[in-house]
Amino acid sequence: MIQQNPVFHDVADAWWIVVSKENILQYSEQPGLIRGSWQTLTEFHAWQDDVIQVGEVDSLPCYMLDLESQFVATDELDSLSLRAMLMQLPGELFSVVSRAWQVALFLRTHRFCGCCGNKMSRVDWELATQCHTCHHRCYPRISPCIIVAIRKGNQILLAKGAHHKNDMYSTLAGFVESGETLEQAVHREVFEEVGVKVKNLEYFASQPWPFPHSLMCGFLAEYDSGDINVDGEEIIAAQFYDFDALPNIPPKFSIAGRLISATEQKIRNG
Ligand SMILES: [Zn+2]
């Protein structure tokens, strides 16, 4: 899927994910992801050795170009935060921009070997960096996280995280620890964050989430026992809600939003 030596010079039309610092560039006159042929994108020609193909959407190749911090905004080009750009893109472009950002971040953070400290270089047969002194090789980092919707009778448990904006309540989530299964992580995180036990876990779906490199693994679960007792650090409030009186919840395209819908559906279906 990810090619490092694309023939991009002659492609008539393509999507261009141009990364600058923590942002994605766009033309002021044409907001959204940049599209066109390389020949027309003259302002980026100085970076031609850094073009990487990160996917394909609707038969058009998608290329990533990381300008790091070298780009200065002009009248024609401005930048949008990764989050703001992602929120306005349809599903397939969302995925490819997520991937592009993670590839850029990987290359930025693997310039030197973690074993011997020498310079790393990219290998040309897969997306990896390699140390030619000690042969240590690195791949893009992916951090698995569990995310779980807990139902009790006709209600769902929703919690307010310490960092949630807009008074948003969501499903519980947390990173999987070394040596843990996804199921163990669900039981541990739920108990740590809200003090309850759950049962009958059911795998739902997964979603890559590029802030910065999570893979959200979604589960549906049933409440088993215990009283809600929030940890006060990651979670500052939590309670079971009826579906006709939900608080502000995450958007439908996020896996949290989909888990909440799926729980409602399960309750309706009895
Ligand atoms: Zn090394």
PDB file of C-alpha atoms and ligand atoms in Angstrom:
ATOM      1  CA  MET A   1       0.000   0.000   0.000  1.00  0.00           C
ATOM      2  CA  ILE A   2       2.772   2.431   0.852  1.00  0.00           C
ATOM      3  CA  GLN A   3       5.302   2.902  -1.936  1.00  0.00           C
ATOM      4  CA  GLN A   4       8.467   4.835  -1.461  1.00  0.00           C
ATOM      5  CA  ASN A   5       9.529   5.434  -5.071  1.00  0.00           C
ATOM      6  CA  PRO A   6       6.362   6.444  -6.878  1.00  0.00           C
ATOM      7  CA  VAL A   7       6.264   7.609 -10.450  1.00  0.00           C
ATOM      8  CA  PHE A   8       4.477  10.771  -9.515  1.00  0.00           C
ATOM      9  CA  HIS A   9       5.994  13.202 -12.043  1.00  0.00           C
ATOM     10  CA  ASP A  10       3.761  12.026 -14.880  1.00  0.00           C
ATOM     11  CA  VAL A  11       0.525  11.363 -13.021  1.00  0.00           C
ATOM     12  CA  ALA A  12      -2.216  13.593 -14.480  1.00  0.00           C
ATOM     13  CA  ASP A  13      -4.267  13.858 -11.315  1.00  0.00           C
ATOM     14  CA  ALA A  14      -3.629  12.973  -7.677  1.00  0.00           C
ATOM     15  CA  TRP A  15      -4.364  13.926  -4.084  1.00  0.00           C
ATOM     16  CA  TRP A  16      -1.494  15.673  -2.253  1.00  0.00           C
ATOM     17  CA  ILE A  17      -1.233  15.585   1.493  1.00  0.00           C
ATOM     18  CA  VAL A  18       1.303  18.305   2.181  1.00  0.00           C
ATOM     19  CA  VAL A  19       2.305  18.288   5.841  1.00  0.00           C
ATOM     20  CA  SER A  20       3.860  21.341   7.465  1.00  0.00           C
ATOM     21  CA  LYS A  21       4.660  21.198  11.182  1.00  0.00           C
ATOM     22  CA  GLU A  22       1.411  19.839  12.703  1.00  0.00           C
ATOM     23  CA  ASN A  23      -0.756  21.108   9.845  1.00  0.00           C
ATOM     24  CA  ILE A  24      -1.973  20.180   6.352  1.00  0.00           C
ATOM     25  CA  LEU A  25      -1.605  22.758   3.584  1.00  0.00           C
ATOM     26  CA  GLN A  26      -4.459  23.906   1.361  1.00  0.00           C
ATOM     27  CA  TYR A  27      -4.905  26.512  -1.365  1.00  0.00           C
ATOM     28  CA  SER A  28      -6.774  29.515   0.022  1.00  0.00           C
ATOM     29  CA  GLU A  29      -8.949  29.677  -3.108  1.00  0.00           C
ATOM     30  CA  GLN A  30      -9.710  25.958  -3.027  1.00  0.00           C
ATOM     31  CA  PRO A  31     -10.032  24.830   0.602  1.00  0.00           C
ATOM     32  CA  GLY A  32      -9.602  21.131   1.322  1.00  0.00           C
ATOM     33  CA  LEU A  33      -7.006  18.605   0.293  1.00  0.00           C
ATOM     34  CA  ILE A  34      -4.760  19.665  -2.614  1.00  0.00           C
ATOM     35  CA  ARG A  35      -5.503  17.911  -5.910  1.00  0.00           C
ATOM     36  CA  GLY A  36      -3.792  18.058  -9.292  1.00  0.00           C
ATOM     37  CA  SER A  37      -0.670  17.019 -11.180  1.00  0.00           C
ATOM     38  CA  TRP A  38       2.861  17.401  -9.813  1.00  0.00           C
ATOM     39  CA  GLN A  39       3.722  19.639 -12.753  1.00  0.00           C
ATOM     40  CA  THR A  40       1.267  22.282 -11.535  1.00  0.00           C
ATOM     41  CA  LEU A  41       2.500  22.217  -7.927  1.00  0.00           C
ATOM     42  CA  THR A  42       5.641  24.204  -8.608  1.00  0.00           C
ATOM     43  CA  GLU A  43       5.907  25.582  -5.070  1.00  0.00           C
ATOM     44  CA  PHE A  44       6.732  22.069  -3.816  1.00  0.00           C
ATOM     45  CA  HIS A  45       9.258  20.987  -6.451  1.00  0.00           C
ATOM     46  CA  ALA A  46      12.173  21.589  -4.080  1.00  0.00           C
ATOM     47  CA  TRP A  47      10.913  18.635  -2.018  1.00  0.00           C
ATOM     48  CA  GLN A  48      10.543  16.127  -4.866  1.00  0.00           C
ATOM     49  CA  ASP A  49      12.868  13.585  -3.231  1.00  0.00           C
ATOM     50  CA  ASP A  50      10.535  13.380  -0.242  1.00  0.00           C
ATOM     51  CA  VAL A  51       7.322  12.366  -2.029  1.00  0.00           C
ATOM     52  CA  ILE A  52       5.836   9.100  -0.709  1.00  0.00           C
ATOM     53  CA  GLN A  53       2.714   7.371  -1.999  1.00  0.00           C
ATOM     54  CA  VAL A  54       0.428   6.575   0.931  1.00  0.00           C
ATOM     55  CA  GLY A  55      -2.631   5.147  -0.815  1.00  0.00           C
ATOM     56  CA  GLU A  56      -5.241   5.502  -3.514  1.00  0.00           C
ATOM     57  CA  VAL A  57      -8.759   6.946  -3.381  1.00  0.00           C
ATOM     58  CA  ASP A  58     -11.222   6.591  -6.286  1.00  0.00           C
ATOM     59  CA  SER A  59      -8.368   5.363  -8.531  1.00  0.00           C
ATOM     60  CA  LEU A  60      -6.330   8.506  -7.831  1.00  0.00           C
ATOM     61  CA  PRO A  61      -2.956   8.075  -6.113  1.00  0.00           C
ATOM     62  CA  CYS A  62      -2.454   9.900  -2.813  1.00  0.00           C
ATOM     63  CA  TYR A  63       1.001  11.320  -2.149  1.00  0.00           C
ATOM     64  CA  MET A  64       2.468  12.687   1.055  1.00  0.00           C
ATOM     65  CA  LEU A  65       5.076  15.379   1.228  1.00  0.00           C
ATOM     66  CA  ASP A  66       6.415  16.486   4.603  1.00  0.00           C
ATOM     67  CA  LEU A  67       7.789  20.030   4.578  1.00  0.00           C
ATOM     68  CA  GLU A  68       8.389  19.792   8.349  1.00  0.00           C
ATOM     69  CA  SER A  69       8.973  23.398   9.458  1.00  0.00           C
ATOM     70  CA  GLN A  70      10.396  24.790   6.221  1.00  0.00           C
ATOM     71  CA  PHE A  71       7.214  26.173   4.741  1.00  0.00           C
ATOM     72  CA  VAL A  72       6.193  29.817   5.072  1.00  0.00           C
ATOM     73  CA  ALA A  73       2.516  30.619   4.440  1.00  0.00           C
ATOM     74  CA  THR A  74       1.744  32.734   1.357  1.00  0.00           C
ATOM     75  CA  ASP A  75      -1.353  34.439  -0.014  1.00  0.00           C
ATOM     76  CA  GLU A  76      -2.095  31.349  -2.091  1.00  0.00           C
ATOM     77  CA  LEU A  77      -1.355  28.681   0.517  1.00  0.00           C
ATOM     78  CA  ASP A  78      -2.394  28.431   4.112  1.00  0.00           C
ATOM     79  CA  SER A  79      -2.505  25.615   6.608  1.00  0.00           C
ATOM     80  CA  LEU A  80      -5.198  23.866   8.576  1.00  0.00           C
ATOM     81  CA  SER A  81      -4.698  21.772  11.704  1.00  0.00           C
ATOM     82  CA  LEU A  82      -4.740  18.029  11.087  1.00  0.00           C
ATOM     83  CA  ARG A  83      -7.885  17.712  13.208  1.00  0.00           C
ATOM     84  CA  ALA A  84      -9.726  20.480  11.338  1.00  0.00           C
ATOM     85  CA  MET A  85      -8.754  18.986   7.954  1.00  0.00           C
ATOM     86  CA  LEU A  86      -9.826  15.471   8.979  1.00  0.00           C
ATOM     87  CA  MET A  87     -13.213  16.662  10.248  1.00  0.00           C
ATOM     88  CA  GLN A  88     -14.162  17.961   6.792  1.00  0.00           C
ATOM     89  CA  LEU A  89     -13.038  14.954   4.736  1.00  0.00           C
ATOM     90  CA  PRO A  90     -15.136  11.952   3.659  1.00  0.00           C
ATOM     91  CA  GLY A  91     -14.212   8.487   5.036  1.00  0.00           C
ATOM     92  CA  GLU A  92     -11.646   7.290   2.481  1.00  0.00           C
ATOM     93  CA  LEU A  93      -9.716  10.558   2.423  1.00  0.00           C
ATOM     94  CA  PHE A  94      -9.901  10.663   6.224  1.00  0.00           C
ATOM     95  CA  SER A  95      -8.094   7.280   6.322  1.00  0.00           C
ATOM     96  CA  VAL A  96      -5.418   8.247   3.842  1.00  0.00           C
ATOM     97  CA  VAL A  97      -4.686  11.591   5.529  1.00  0.00           C
ATOM     98  CA  SER A  98      -4.509   9.760   8.872  1.00  0.00           C
ATOM     99  CA  ARG A  99      -1.982   7.373   7.374  1.00  0.00           C
ATOM    100  CA  ALA A 100       0.022  10.183   5.763  1.00  0.00           C
ATOM    101  CA  TRP A 101       0.323  12.010   9.059  1.00  0.00           C
ATOM    102  CA  GLN A 102       1.506   8.847  10.829  1.00  0.00           C
ATOM    103  CA  VAL A 103       4.099   8.154   8.122  1.00  0.00           C
ATOM    104  CA  ALA A 104       5.391  11.741   8.407  1.00  0.00           C
ATOM    105  CA  LEU A 105       5.585  11.448  12.173  1.00  0.00           C
ATOM    106  CA  PHE A 106       7.387   8.093  11.935  1.00  0.00           C
ATOM    107  CA  LEU A 107      10.070   9.479   9.615  1.00  0.00           C
ATOM    108  CA  ARG A 108      10.529  12.589  11.751  1.00  0.00           C
ATOM    109  CA  THR A 109      11.022  10.554  14.922  1.00  0.00           C
ATOM    110  CA  HIS A 110      13.283   7.789  13.565  1.00  0.00           C
ATOM    111  CA  ARG A 111      16.274   9.693  12.211  1.00  0.00           C
ATOM    112  CA  PHE A 112      18.667   8.066  14.670  1.00  0.00           C
ATOM    113  CA  CYS A 113      19.076   4.529  15.949  1.00  0.00           C
ATOM    114  CA  GLY A 114      17.610   3.816  19.397  1.00  0.00           C
ATOM    115  CA  CYS A 115      20.259   1.113  19.969  1.00  0.00           C
ATOM    116  CA  CYS A 116      23.566   2.705  18.926  1.00  0.00           C
ATOM    117  CA  GLY A 117      22.681   6.334  18.137  1.00  0.00           C
ATOM    118  CA  ASN A 118      23.894   6.313  14.515  1.00  0.00           C
ATOM    119  CA  LYS A 119      21.917   7.806  11.652  1.00  0.00           C
ATOM    120  CA  MET A 120      19.027   5.688  10.296  1.00  0.00           C
ATOM    121  CA  SER A 121      18.025   5.557   6.641  1.00  0.00           C
ATOM    122  CA  ARG A 122      14.853   4.497   4.889  1.00  0.00           C
ATOM    123  CA  VAL A 123      14.859   1.056   3.247  1.00  0.00           C
ATOM    124  CA  ASP A 124      13.326   0.939  -0.205  1.00  0.00           C
ATOM    125  CA  TRP A 125      11.257  -2.267  -0.082  1.00  0.00           C
ATOM    126  CA  GLU A 126       8.936  -1.437   2.818  1.00  0.00           C
ATOM    127  CA  LEU A 127       8.133   1.459   5.119  1.00  0.00           C
ATOM    128  CA  ALA A 128      10.903   1.119   7.665  1.00  0.00           C
ATOM    129  CA  THR A 129      14.104   2.768   8.786  1.00  0.00           C
ATOM    130  CA  GLN A 130      17.318   0.836   9.273  1.00  0.00           C
ATOM    131  CA  CYS A 131      20.595   1.457  11.063  1.00  0.00           C
ATOM    132  CA  HIS A 132      23.482   0.354   8.852  1.00  0.00           C
ATOM    133  CA  THR A 133      25.853   0.134  11.808  1.00  0.00           C
ATOM    134  CA  CYS A 134      23.964  -2.300  14.078  1.00  0.00           C
ATOM    135  CA  HIS A 135      21.123  -3.363  11.704  1.00  0.00           C
ATOM    136  CA  HIS A 136      18.354  -2.293  14.082  1.00  0.00           C
ATOM    137  CA  ARG A 137      15.174  -1.720  12.062  1.00  0.00           C
ATOM    138  CA  CYS A 138      12.096   0.328  13.003  1.00  0.00           C
ATOM    139  CA  TYR A 139       8.524   0.364  11.724  1.00  0.00           C
ATOM    140  CA  PRO A 140       5.817   2.991  12.218  1.00  0.00           C
ATOM    141  CA  ARG A 141       4.511   2.928  15.740  1.00  0.00           C
ATOM    142  CA  ILE A 142       0.901   1.855  16.265  1.00  0.00           C
ATOM    143  CA  SER A 143      -0.577   2.082  19.765  1.00  0.00           C
ATOM    144  CA  PRO A 144      -3.576  -0.196  20.398  1.00  0.00           C
ATOM    145  CA  CYS A 145      -6.328   1.276  22.562  1.00  0.00           C
ATOM    146  CA  ILE A 146      -9.573  -0.295  23.707  1.00  0.00           C
ATOM    147  CA  ILE A 147     -12.814   1.639  23.599  1.00  0.00           C
ATOM    148  CA  VAL A 148     -15.954   0.150  25.133  1.00  0.00           C
ATOM    149  CA  ALA A 149     -19.678   0.915  25.349  1.00  0.00           C
ATOM    150  CA  ILE A 150     -21.252  -0.508  28.534  1.00  0.00           C
ATOM    151  CA  ARG A 151     -24.991  -1.095  28.715  1.00  0.00           C
ATOM    152  CA  LYS A 152     -27.101  -1.737  31.802  1.00  0.00           C
ATOM    153  CA  GLY A 153     -30.739  -2.514  31.103  1.00  0.00           C
ATOM    154  CA  ASN A 154     -31.889   0.252  28.759  1.00  0.00           C
ATOM    155  CA  GLN A 155     -29.051   2.604  29.670  1.00  0.00           C
ATOM    156  CA  ILE A 156     -25.494   3.280  28.531  1.00  0.00           C
ATOM    157  CA  LEU A 157     -22.530   4.378  30.635  1.00  0.00           C
ATOM    158  CA  LEU A 158     -20.988   7.625  29.379  1.00  0.00           C
ATOM    159  CA  ALA A 159     -18.127   9.478  30.975  1.00  0.00           C
ATOM    160  CA  LYS A 160     -16.575  12.915  30.838  1.00  0.00           C
ATOM    161  CA  GLY A 161     -12.815  12.763  30.412  1.00  0.00           C
ATOM    162  CA  ALA A 162     -10.590  15.363  32.040  1.00  0.00           C
ATOM    163  CA  HIS A 163      -9.530  16.498  28.548  1.00  0.00           C
ATOM    164  CA  HIS A 164     -12.900  16.334  26.775  1.00  0.00           C
ATOM    165  CA  LYS A 165     -13.974  19.619  25.241  1.00  0.00           C
ATOM    166  CA  ASN A 166     -17.516  21.010  24.869  1.00  0.00           C
ATOM    167  CA  ASP A 167     -18.793  19.142  27.924  1.00  0.00           C
ATOM    168  CA  MET A 168     -18.716  15.934  25.865  1.00  0.00           C
ATOM    169  CA  TYR A 169     -19.537  12.529  27.353  1.00  0.00           C
ATOM    170  CA  SER A 170     -18.179   9.430  25.656  1.00  0.00           C
ATOM    171  CA  THR A 171     -17.480   5.718  25.968  1.00  0.00           C
ATOM    172  CA  LEU A 172     -14.475   4.646  28.052  1.00  0.00           C
ATOM    173  CA  ALA A 173     -11.105   4.178  26.351  1.00  0.00           C
ATOM    174  CA  GLY A 174      -7.509   3.476  27.261  1.00  0.00           C
ATOM    175  CA  PHE A 175      -4.186   2.149  26.018  1.00  0.00           C
ATOM    176  CA  VAL A 176      -3.415  -1.557  26.009  1.00  0.00           C
ATOM    177  CA  GLU A 177      -0.418  -2.310  28.219  1.00  0.00           C
ATOM    178  CA  SER A 178       2.509  -4.571  27.295  1.00  0.00           C
ATOM    179  CA  GLY A 179       1.632  -8.252  27.618  1.00  0.00           C
ATOM    180  CA  GLU A 180      -2.102  -7.614  27.885  1.00  0.00           C
ATOM    181  CA  THR A 181      -4.887  -8.968  25.665  1.00  0.00           C
ATOM    182  CA  LEU A 182      -7.515  -6.536  24.372  1.00  0.00           C
ATOM    183  CA  GLU A 183     -10.088  -8.173  26.655  1.00  0.00           C
ATOM    184  CA  GLN A 184      -7.885  -7.814  29.731  1.00  0.00           C
ATOM    185  CA  ALA A 185      -7.345  -4.159  28.840  1.00  0.00           C
ATOM    186  CA  VAL A 186     -11.119  -3.600  28.691  1.00  0.00           C
ATOM    187  CA  HIS A 187     -11.676  -5.109  32.154  1.00  0.00           C
ATOM    188  CA  ARG A 188      -8.722  -3.228  33.680  1.00  0.00           C
ATOM    189  CA  GLU A 189      -9.473   0.167  32.140  1.00  0.00           C
ATOM    190  CA  VAL A 190     -13.174   0.066  33.027  1.00  0.00           C
ATOM    191  CA  PHE A 191     -12.408  -0.882  36.623  1.00  0.00           C
ATOM    192  CA  GLU A 192      -9.632   1.711  36.965  1.00  0.00           C
ATOM    193  CA  GLU A 193     -11.619   4.561  35.463  1.00  0.00           C
ATOM    194  CA  VAL A 194     -15.114   4.037  36.887  1.00  0.00           C
ATOM    195  CA  GLY A 195     -14.854   1.167  39.407  1.00  0.00           C
ATOM    196  CA  VAL A 196     -17.342  -1.224  37.789  1.00  0.00           C
ATOM    197  CA  LYS A 197     -17.008  -4.745  36.400  1.00  0.00           C
ATOM    198  CA  VAL A 198     -18.279  -5.730  32.959  1.00  0.00           C
ATOM    199  CA  LYS A 199     -19.173  -9.020  31.239  1.00  0.00           C
ATOM    200  CA  ASN A 200     -20.124 -10.504  27.863  1.00  0.00           C
ATOM    201  CA  LEU A 201     -17.574  -8.544  25.819  1.00  0.00           C
ATOM    202  CA  GLU A 202     -18.264  -8.498  22.108  1.00  0.00           C
ATOM    203  CA  TYR A 203     -15.775  -7.202  19.544  1.00  0.00           C
ATOM    204  CA  PHE A 204     -17.336  -4.455  17.423  1.00  0.00           C
ATOM    205  CA  ALA A 205     -14.869  -2.778  15.004  1.00  0.00           C
ATOM    206  CA  SER A 206     -11.619  -0.833  14.922  1.00  0.00           C
ATOM    207  CA  GLN A 207     -10.574   2.624  13.745  1.00  0.00           C
ATOM    208  CA  PRO A 208      -7.126   4.156  13.286  1.00  0.00           C
ATOM    209  CA  TRP A 209      -6.957   7.466  15.133  1.00  0.00           C
ATOM    210  CA  PRO A 210      -3.937   9.594  14.227  1.00  0.00           C
ATOM    211  CA  PHE A 211      -3.539  11.575  17.474  1.00  0.00           C
ATOM    212  CA  PRO A 212      -0.815  10.563  17.267  1.00  0.00           C
ATOM    213  CA  HIS A 213      -0.841   6.843  16.330  1.00  0.00           C
ATOM    214  CA  SER A 214      -3.660   4.968  18.062  1.00  0.00           C
ATOM    215  CA  LEU A 215      -5.614   2.002  16.767  1.00  0.00           C
ATOM    216  CA  MET A 216      -8.973   2.089  18.555  1.00  0.00           C
ATOM    217  CA  CYS A 217     -10.381  -1.440  19.130  1.00  0.00           C
ATOM    218  CA  GLY A 218     -14.090  -1.168  19.903  1.00  0.00           C
ATOM    219  CA  PHE A 219     -16.095  -3.479  22.184  1.00  0.00           C
ATOM    220  CA  LEU A 220     -19.683  -3.723  23.370  1.00  0.00           C
ATOM    221  CA  ALA A 221     -20.082  -4.926  26.971  1.00  0.00           C
ATOM    222  CA  GLU A 222     -22.709  -5.426  29.657  1.00  0.00           C
ATOM    223  CA  TYR A 223     -22.535  -4.062  33.176  1.00  0.00           C
ATOM    224  CA  ASP A 224     -21.829  -6.801  35.709  1.00  0.00           C
ATOM    225  CA  SER A 225     -21.365  -5.344  39.199  1.00  0.00           C
ATOM    226  CA  GLY A 226     -20.106  -2.457  41.320  1.00  0.00           C
ATOM    227  CA  ASP A 227     -21.004   1.207  41.893  1.00  0.00           C
ATOM    228  CA  ILE A 228     -19.643   3.985  39.698  1.00  0.00           C
ATOM    229  CA  ASN A 229     -16.612   5.548  41.333  1.00  0.00           C
ATOM    230  CA  VAL A 230     -14.650   7.780  38.927  1.00  0.00           C
ATOM    231  CA  ASP A 231     -10.873   7.936  39.212  1.00  0.00           C
ATOM    232  CA  GLY A 232     -10.946  11.765  39.236  1.00  0.00           C
ATOM    233  CA  GLU A 233      -7.881  11.981  37.000  1.00  0.00           C
ATOM    234  CA  GLU A 234      -8.717  10.607  33.567  1.00  0.00           C
ATOM    235  CA  ILE A 235     -12.477  10.558  34.205  1.00  0.00           C
ATOM    236  CA  ILE A 236     -14.167  13.331  36.151  1.00  0.00           C
ATOM    237  CA  ALA A 237     -17.836  12.286  35.822  1.00  0.00           C
ATOM    238  CA  ALA A 238     -19.743   9.196  34.684  1.00  0.00           C
ATOM    239  CA  GLN A 239     -23.278   7.844  34.849  1.00  0.00           C
ATOM    240  CA  PHE A 240     -25.752   5.586  33.083  1.00  0.00           C
ATOM    241  CA  TYR A 241     -27.964   7.489  30.637  1.00  0.00           C
ATOM    242  CA  ASP A 242     -31.307   6.758  28.996  1.00  0.00           C
ATOM    243  CA  PHE A 243     -31.214   7.116  25.214  1.00  0.00           C
ATOM    244  CA  ASP A 244     -33.896   9.812  25.241  1.00  0.00           C
ATOM    245  CA  ALA A 245     -31.770  11.974  27.552  1.00  0.00           C
ATOM    246  CA  LEU A 246     -28.227  11.682  26.220  1.00  0.00           C
ATOM    247  CA  PRO A 247     -25.656  14.377  26.952  1.00  0.00           C
ATOM    248  CA  ASN A 248     -23.388  15.850  24.232  1.00  0.00           C
ATOM    249  CA  ILE A 249     -21.820  12.758  22.560  1.00  0.00           C
ATOM    250  CA  PRO A 250     -19.080  12.208  19.913  1.00  0.00           C
ATOM    251  CA  PRO A 251     -19.924  12.471  16.183  1.00  0.00           C
ATOM    252  CA  LYS A 252     -21.270   9.426  14.306  1.00  0.00           C
ATOM    253  CA  PHE A 253     -18.151   8.901  12.177  1.00  0.00           C
ATOM    254  CA  SER A 254     -15.994   8.260  15.247  1.00  0.00           C
ATOM    255  CA  ILE A 255     -15.910   4.764  16.669  1.00  0.00           C
ATOM    256  CA  ALA A 256     -17.256   6.152  19.971  1.00  0.00           C
ATOM    257  CA  GLY A 257     -20.294   7.503  18.094  1.00  0.00           C
ATOM    258  CA  ARG A 258     -20.768   4.162  16.323  1.00  0.00           C
ATOM    259  CA  LEU A 259     -20.523   2.198  19.585  1.00  0.00           C
ATOM    260  CA  ILE A 260     -23.209   4.406  21.152  1.00  0.00           C
ATOM    261  CA  SER A 261     -25.505   3.838  18.118  1.00  0.00           C
ATOM    262  CA  ALA A 262     -24.859   0.090  18.196  1.00  0.00           C
ATOM    263  CA  THR A 263     -25.744  -0.054  21.907  1.00  0.00           C
ATOM    264  CA  GLU A 264     -29.004   1.800  21.239  1.00  0.00           C
ATOM    265  CA  GLN A 265     -29.781  -0.652  18.440  1.00  0.00           C
ATOM    266  CA  LYS A 266     -29.129  -3.644  20.725  1.00  0.00           C
ATOM    267  CA  ILE A 267     -31.494  -2.224  23.354  1.00  0.00           C
ATOM    268  CA  ARG A 268     -34.216  -1.580  20.750  1.00  0.00           C
ATOM    269  CA  ASN A 269     -33.840  -5.115  19.421  1.00  0.00           C
ATOM    270  CA  GLY A 270     -34.192  -6.421  22.963  1.00  0.00           C
TER     271      GLY A 270
HETATM  272 ZN    ZN B   1      22.226   1.202  15.392  1.00  0.00          ZN
END
